[in-house]
């Protein structure tokens, strides 16, 4: 099992157990993600065609349009969003989308960043993974991956 | 840790605590979260805002604004609105439209927050144009790059939700292009003399496309660009913010923070120098077209960003005695304010009588105006040319306005300027 330390931009309130899917290329939710089915629709993205609903999505960062906040909020509302998003770099647009969805719909999609830099985000792909809060440390969490 | 670094004034703490209403508290919660992530140490006061949230991206777009309205939200500073998804002046133009169409409601709800119904991507052409050095909070990439570069006002590119939070709070996070130290030119683009043989409008668009693609996160400085109009600088910035993410560029001798190279680079040497030849520019322009000369076109769209009055006057001049070929639809995107000015003189009637459809409040490129028979679209906009194949699913030809008018008349791509 691999364990990585995370910092919370939007903290999970309970453990998330789900498959993890990682990419080395950022994803623009606007134009790159279909809220109706949760799939990546950007043809230039290595994850084109994959469904992200309910998964732990790992990315270097968001990418592109500032309308990505709206699209992520809409996906969270519809239930097609990932269960949580782990980023290598802070991305205010992704956090804004998730925060708005939490405010409007009380639906939480935690957003986290890796504490230590990692060579490949695509390596963070596993059929069994979990994001776990760290008791007593509200802005810390860990990502566990089955090897 | 970054999250400890943001310091709020007493007034801002009171806004955050809900002492000025629930809408203000909601805006401040989002704004301070954003400020911490971008590493801002404080918020700064802004004098105006421009909101890019009128485009409908789903129910969440409308629910967010509805929540602010129901909490009694009002913008704290003069605030203009970007294009919406619907032409409210010509309600039949955008297909599928009902009174309770959420795209339309979204535009109207923003007005209830006190935003002005400008519905334009070119707020710098309006009465509320900001001044040099003013701190503002704007959305829409072409407006941001114009405000920073051509006017010397100061804004980062604020996206959906956050732009409206800035307007309600009258604050923006103090980071990035708001601050002197992040406005210095870093990457010098030096034009070869042979660039001067190109048509001026095309040169500006080609240079914009090149610096967008090549500058990355660095702030570009352009040397050797012949003096151009504000509309040419507008076209340059719009395409640079499309092929890349340029939020500020300097043109030596033309833009207000670049009287000379040393000043433009904040007293330092540029970290990178790139030479650009006429051949580079021509190649960049070719990339903006997905069809060759003589290819049939079914539509022409002008005015991305929205045409200014000067551009409408030039269009009126060229449309005298001109008519599009049968089967070619011609659209001109502008704002209701600029169009009203054009209708106060002969410009508007001449354009309309030549069969050109004015599109107000929105833009051909963001909504369903083109009908399904349009397979190839021509445009004088580098920005539209860059986005049209992906956004609209059409083939595209870029050309100067003269090229565009000759092509629409011929029904196929014709080039008349070098």
XYZ file of C-alpha atoms in Angstrom, chain B:
418
model
C 1.189 27.733 5.693
C -0.467 29.992 3.120
C -3.844 29.968 4.838
C -2.442 31.882 7.815
C -1.170 34.722 5.649
C -4.427 36.485 4.703
C -5.140 39.466 6.922
C -8.577 41.107 6.839
C -9.397 44.650 7.955
C -12.016 45.207 10.671
C -14.526 46.163 7.974
C -13.796 42.987 6.028
C -14.163 40.855 9.154
C -17.548 42.443 9.728
C -18.538 41.686 6.109
C -17.388 38.104 6.589
C -19.352 37.729 9.828
C -22.646 38.573 8.150
C -23.046 42.029 9.686
C -23.745 43.374 6.193
C -26.129 40.658 5.156
C -26.022 37.030 4.152
C -25.154 37.739 0.507
C -22.057 39.691 1.580
C -21.018 36.890 3.936
C -21.426 34.352 1.134
C -19.334 36.472 -1.241
C -16.639 36.997 1.390
C -16.469 33.273 2.223
C -15.737 32.433 -1.398
C -13.442 35.402 -1.885
C -11.270 34.716 1.174
C -10.991 31.032 0.265
C -9.847 32.040 -3.211
C -7.456 34.657 -1.804
C -5.779 32.088 0.463
C -5.276 29.645 -2.397
C -3.640 32.258 -4.626
C -1.436 33.320 -1.728
C -2.815 36.858 -1.264
C -1.858 38.554 2.008
C -4.759 40.984 1.927
C -7.748 42.106 -0.128
C -7.688 45.387 -2.026
C -10.544 47.711 -2.896
C -11.679 47.704 -6.526
C -13.433 50.576 -8.292
C -15.509 48.532 -10.736
C -16.249 45.008 -11.882
C -17.140 43.174 -15.086
C -18.987 39.883 -14.677
C -18.576 36.889 -16.947
C -21.308 34.839 -15.252
C -24.180 35.531 -17.650
C -23.403 32.548 -19.835
C -25.542 29.633 -18.768
C -23.565 26.511 -17.850
C -26.404 24.689 -16.108
C -28.778 25.072 -13.169
C -25.904 25.827 -10.764
C -25.208 29.093 -12.670
C -28.743 30.296 -11.980
C -29.004 28.884 -8.433
C -25.893 30.819 -7.375
C -27.229 34.173 -8.541
C -30.708 33.349 -7.195
C -29.213 32.708 -3.760
C -27.476 36.092 -3.785
C -30.676 37.823 -4.934
C -32.770 36.107 -2.249
C -30.231 37.158 0.409
C -30.631 40.777 -0.694
C -27.297 40.988 -2.506
C -26.251 44.178 -4.323
C -23.019 44.946 -6.121
C -20.915 47.424 -4.148
C -19.196 49.000 -7.155
C -20.293 49.925 -10.696
C -20.535 46.590 -12.505
C -20.970 45.720 -16.171
C -22.092 42.375 -17.603
C -20.423 40.243 -20.223
C -22.339 38.615 -23.067
C -25.180 36.296 -22.180
C -26.518 33.289 -24.067
C -29.411 35.225 -25.605
C -29.910 38.389 -27.706
C -32.565 40.133 -25.597
C -32.964 42.828 -28.270
C -33.623 40.280 -31.049
C -35.366 37.488 -29.124
C -35.972 35.305 -32.199
C -32.300 35.108 -33.124
C -31.143 32.450 -30.700
C -33.010 29.217 -31.290
C -35.168 27.636 -28.532
C -36.340 30.519 -26.400
C -39.109 30.831 -23.853
C -39.925 33.532 -21.372
C -38.667 31.298 -18.541
C -35.652 30.045 -20.476
C -32.993 29.758 -17.732
C -30.408 31.406 -20.020
C -32.607 34.467 -20.138
C -33.419 34.370 -16.406
C -29.699 34.260 -15.608
C -29.149 37.535 -17.464
C -32.146 39.176 -15.741
C -31.137 38.021 -12.241
C -27.761 39.715 -12.645
C -29.590 42.979 -13.323
C -31.495 42.472 -10.032
C -28.135 42.522 -8.227
C -27.535 46.013 -9.594
C -25.349 45.057 -12.550
C -25.746 47.188 -15.666
C -27.246 45.360 -18.652
C -24.270 46.074 -20.912
C -24.009 42.444 -22.111
C -20.746 43.092 -23.893
C -17.352 41.419 -23.966
C -15.832 44.847 -24.717
C -16.742 46.954 -21.642
C -13.706 49.141 -22.384
C -15.704 50.604 -25.308
C -18.418 51.824 -22.963
C -18.969 54.883 -20.821
C -17.646 53.067 -17.748
C -14.179 52.551 -19.169
C -11.650 52.440 -16.292
C -8.596 54.677 -16.094
C -4.845 54.132 -15.907
C -3.728 52.518 -12.648
C -7.253 51.805 -11.390
C -7.794 48.556 -9.511
C -10.706 46.637 -11.039
C -12.079 43.077 -10.970
C -12.908 41.902 -14.457
C -13.826 38.615 -16.062
C -13.620 37.703 -19.806
C -10.131 37.126 -21.113
C -10.141 39.723 -23.923
C -11.486 42.424 -21.603
C -8.864 41.592 -18.982
C -5.943 41.727 -21.389
C -7.224 44.998 -22.916
C -7.734 46.662 -19.520
C -4.276 45.676 -18.302
C -2.345 46.285 -21.509
C -4.017 49.095 -23.437
C -5.510 51.098 -20.535
C -3.076 50.225 -17.755
C -5.881 49.381 -15.315
C -5.178 46.397 -13.062
C -6.997 43.109 -12.856
C -6.422 39.389 -12.858
C -8.689 37.213 -14.915
C -11.576 36.509 -12.542
C -13.739 33.562 -13.468
C -17.280 32.492 -12.791
C -18.647 33.137 -9.268
C -15.520 34.957 -8.047
C -16.018 37.960 -10.325
C -19.469 38.456 -8.822
C -18.100 37.988 -5.287
C -15.565 40.759 -6.014
C -18.388 43.045 -7.223
C -20.510 42.422 -4.129
C -17.611 42.843 -1.714
C -15.932 45.633 -3.713
C -12.687 43.771 -3.071
C -10.239 41.544 -4.909
C -7.346 39.424 -3.615
C -4.095 41.453 -3.711
C -2.018 39.247 -6.010
C -0.818 38.873 -9.592
C -1.490 41.706 -12.032
C -2.891 43.980 -9.304
C 0.697 44.423 -8.041
C 3.622 46.308 -9.670
C 6.080 43.450 -9.324
C 3.961 41.097 -11.442
C 3.425 43.519 -14.344
C 6.993 43.604 -15.641
C 7.696 42.378 -19.144
C 9.700 39.148 -19.190
C 9.731 37.777 -22.737
C 10.762 40.157 -25.531
C 9.349 39.484 -29.005
C 11.342 41.433 -31.599
C 9.694 41.842 -35.021
C 11.838 41.618 -38.143
C 11.496 44.529 -40.589
C 9.802 42.282 -43.173
C 6.716 42.117 -40.920
C 5.907 45.632 -42.135
C 4.996 44.232 -45.573
C 1.894 42.578 -44.071
C -1.579 44.082 -43.846
C -1.784 45.872 -40.479
C -4.912 44.107 -39.208
C -3.472 40.714 -40.102
C -0.091 41.542 -38.563
C -1.687 42.399 -35.222
C -3.737 39.187 -35.165
C -0.755 37.065 -36.247
C 1.486 38.569 -33.563
C -1.265 38.010 -30.980
C -1.572 34.348 -31.970
C 2.220 33.917 -31.765
C 2.766 35.541 -28.374
C -0.193 33.603 -26.957
C 1.309 30.327 -28.107
C 4.898 31.130 -27.122
C 4.892 33.336 -24.017
C 3.533 30.707 -21.623
C 3.148 32.315 -18.198
C 5.689 35.083 -18.983
C 4.534 38.648 -19.710
C 5.314 39.442 -23.363
C 6.877 42.677 -24.628
C 6.586 43.427 -28.356
C 9.168 45.529 -30.178
C 8.884 46.750 -33.758
C 5.109 46.712 -34.137
C 4.018 49.654 -36.348
C 1.604 52.069 -34.606
C -1.882 50.584 -34.550
C -5.400 51.521 -33.576
C -7.083 50.547 -30.350
C -9.140 48.058 -32.353
C -5.970 46.400 -33.601
C -4.611 46.139 -30.049
C -7.975 44.705 -29.013
C -7.712 42.020 -31.727
C -4.120 41.222 -30.721
C -5.009 40.768 -27.065
C -8.140 38.718 -27.790
C -6.282 36.131 -29.849
C -3.297 36.067 -27.454
C -5.726 35.243 -24.636
C -7.178 32.446 -26.794
C -4.079 30.671 -28.138
C -2.537 31.176 -24.693
C -3.374 32.758 -21.375
C -1.888 36.234 -21.831
C -3.407 38.686 -19.325
C -1.016 41.577 -19.986
C 1.276 42.485 -22.869
C 3.412 45.532 -23.515
C 4.016 47.131 -26.939
C 7.069 49.394 -26.881
C 6.154 52.975 -27.673
C 2.413 52.249 -27.678
C 1.014 50.815 -24.451
C 1.076 52.983 -21.317
C 3.531 50.974 -19.212
C 6.028 50.552 -22.054
C 7.564 53.880 -23.129
C 10.843 51.954 -23.549
C 12.202 48.449 -22.993
C 13.792 49.225 -19.639
C 10.591 50.639 -18.172
C 8.455 47.846 -19.625
C 10.694 45.259 -17.956
C 10.797 47.075 -14.604
C 14.475 48.038 -15.008
C 15.549 44.462 -15.691
C 16.675 42.578 -18.786
C 14.011 40.404 -20.445
C 14.606 36.759 -19.507
C 13.933 35.585 -23.063
C 14.205 37.161 -26.511
C 12.424 35.726 -29.578
C 12.654 37.106 -33.121
C 9.534 36.975 -35.265
C 9.629 37.166 -39.078
C 6.890 37.812 -41.630
C 7.035 34.073 -42.355
C 6.310 33.245 -38.681
C 3.330 35.595 -38.769
C 2.003 34.100 -42.003
C 2.288 30.598 -40.598
C 0.408 31.643 -37.454
C -2.322 33.161 -39.628
C -2.561 29.980 -41.711
C -3.148 28.013 -38.501
C -6.230 30.159 -37.902
C -7.891 28.759 -41.047
C -8.937 25.131 -41.476
C -9.896 25.557 -45.155
C -7.992 26.805 -48.223
C -8.702 29.665 -50.568
C -11.737 29.167 -52.861
C -13.482 26.955 -50.272
C -17.258 27.706 -50.151
C -18.537 29.563 -47.052
C -22.085 29.725 -45.690
C -21.643 32.395 -43.026
C -19.540 35.392 -42.055
C -19.267 36.524 -38.435
C -17.679 39.862 -37.547
C -17.148 41.399 -34.137
C -15.460 38.962 -31.727
C -14.784 40.883 -29.483
C -17.782 43.169 -30.017
C -17.267 45.757 -32.740
C -16.558 49.349 -31.748
C -18.277 52.299 -33.401
C -15.124 52.894 -35.501
C -15.282 49.310 -36.777
C -19.008 49.615 -37.557
C -18.275 52.791 -39.544
C -15.625 50.944 -41.566
C -18.093 48.095 -42.132
C -20.731 50.580 -43.301
C -18.230 52.109 -45.707
C -17.440 48.678 -47.196
C -21.064 47.547 -47.347
C -22.193 50.364 -49.647
C -23.063 48.689 -52.971
C -22.153 45.302 -51.489
C -24.342 42.231 -51.076
C -23.588 38.763 -49.778
C -23.930 35.834 -52.179
C -27.204 33.880 -51.852
C -26.936 31.360 -49.015
C -24.302 33.313 -47.074
C -25.516 34.641 -43.706
C -23.637 37.683 -42.385
C -23.596 38.562 -38.675
C -22.036 41.479 -36.860
C -21.656 41.132 -33.079
C -21.699 44.299 -30.997
C -23.278 45.682 -27.852
C -26.682 47.322 -27.604
C -24.988 50.556 -26.471
C -22.631 50.755 -29.465
C -25.412 49.694 -31.854
C -27.656 52.476 -30.532
C -24.876 54.957 -31.327
C -24.577 53.484 -34.836
C -28.335 53.796 -35.335
C -28.128 57.472 -34.378
C -26.105 58.082 -37.504
C -26.185 56.531 -40.980
C -23.836 53.703 -39.941
C -26.451 51.394 -38.421
C -29.084 51.759 -41.167
C -26.483 51.260 -43.931
C -25.243 48.040 -42.323
C -28.732 46.707 -41.703
C -29.954 47.603 -45.199
C -27.060 45.701 -46.745
C -28.483 42.504 -45.217
C -26.056 42.182 -42.314
C -27.714 40.882 -39.130
C -26.619 42.739 -35.992
C -26.224 40.378 -33.021
C -26.484 42.218 -29.691
C -26.005 41.132 -26.046
C -24.343 37.884 -27.097
C -22.011 36.523 -29.763
C -22.246 33.983 -32.561
C -19.429 32.093 -30.908
C -21.145 31.301 -27.605
C -24.700 30.462 -28.563
C -26.894 28.691 -31.111
C -27.360 31.307 -33.811
C -25.797 29.569 -36.823
C -28.119 27.099 -38.515
C -27.133 23.550 -39.383
C -26.443 24.374 -43.038
C -23.363 26.351 -42.010
C -20.371 24.076 -42.541
C -17.727 26.769 -43.053
C -17.622 30.114 -41.298
C -15.429 33.078 -42.181
C -14.384 35.703 -39.652
C -12.077 38.681 -39.163
C -11.462 37.553 -35.568
C -8.440 35.503 -34.560
C -10.267 34.613 -31.365
C -13.350 33.273 -33.141
C -11.164 31.471 -35.688
C -9.305 29.763 -32.837
C -12.444 28.611 -31.016
C -14.992 28.018 -33.819
C -13.954 24.482 -34.855
C -14.222 23.249 -31.227
C -17.106 25.403 -29.997
C -19.331 25.434 -33.073
C -18.189 22.323 -34.924
C -17.594 24.244 -38.165
C -14.630 24.735 -40.472
C -13.248 28.232 -40.370
C -11.419 30.777 -42.516
C -9.718 33.824 -41.026
C -9.229 37.001 -43.091
C -9.085 40.784 -42.862
C -12.414 42.620 -42.988
C -11.773 43.300 -46.693
C -11.107 39.589 -47.284
C -14.278 38.730 -45.383
C -16.505 41.099 -47.335
C -15.085 39.953 -50.691
C -15.523 36.315 -49.624
C -19.120 36.760 -48.500
C -19.873 38.418 -51.827
C -18.208 35.574 -53.759
C -19.574 32.794 -51.529
C -16.066 31.340 -51.167
C -12.794 32.266 -49.476
C -11.086 35.119 -51.317
C -8.033 37.040 -50.122
C -7.549 40.647 -51.178
C -5.075 41.925 -48.567
C -1.497 40.633 -48.049
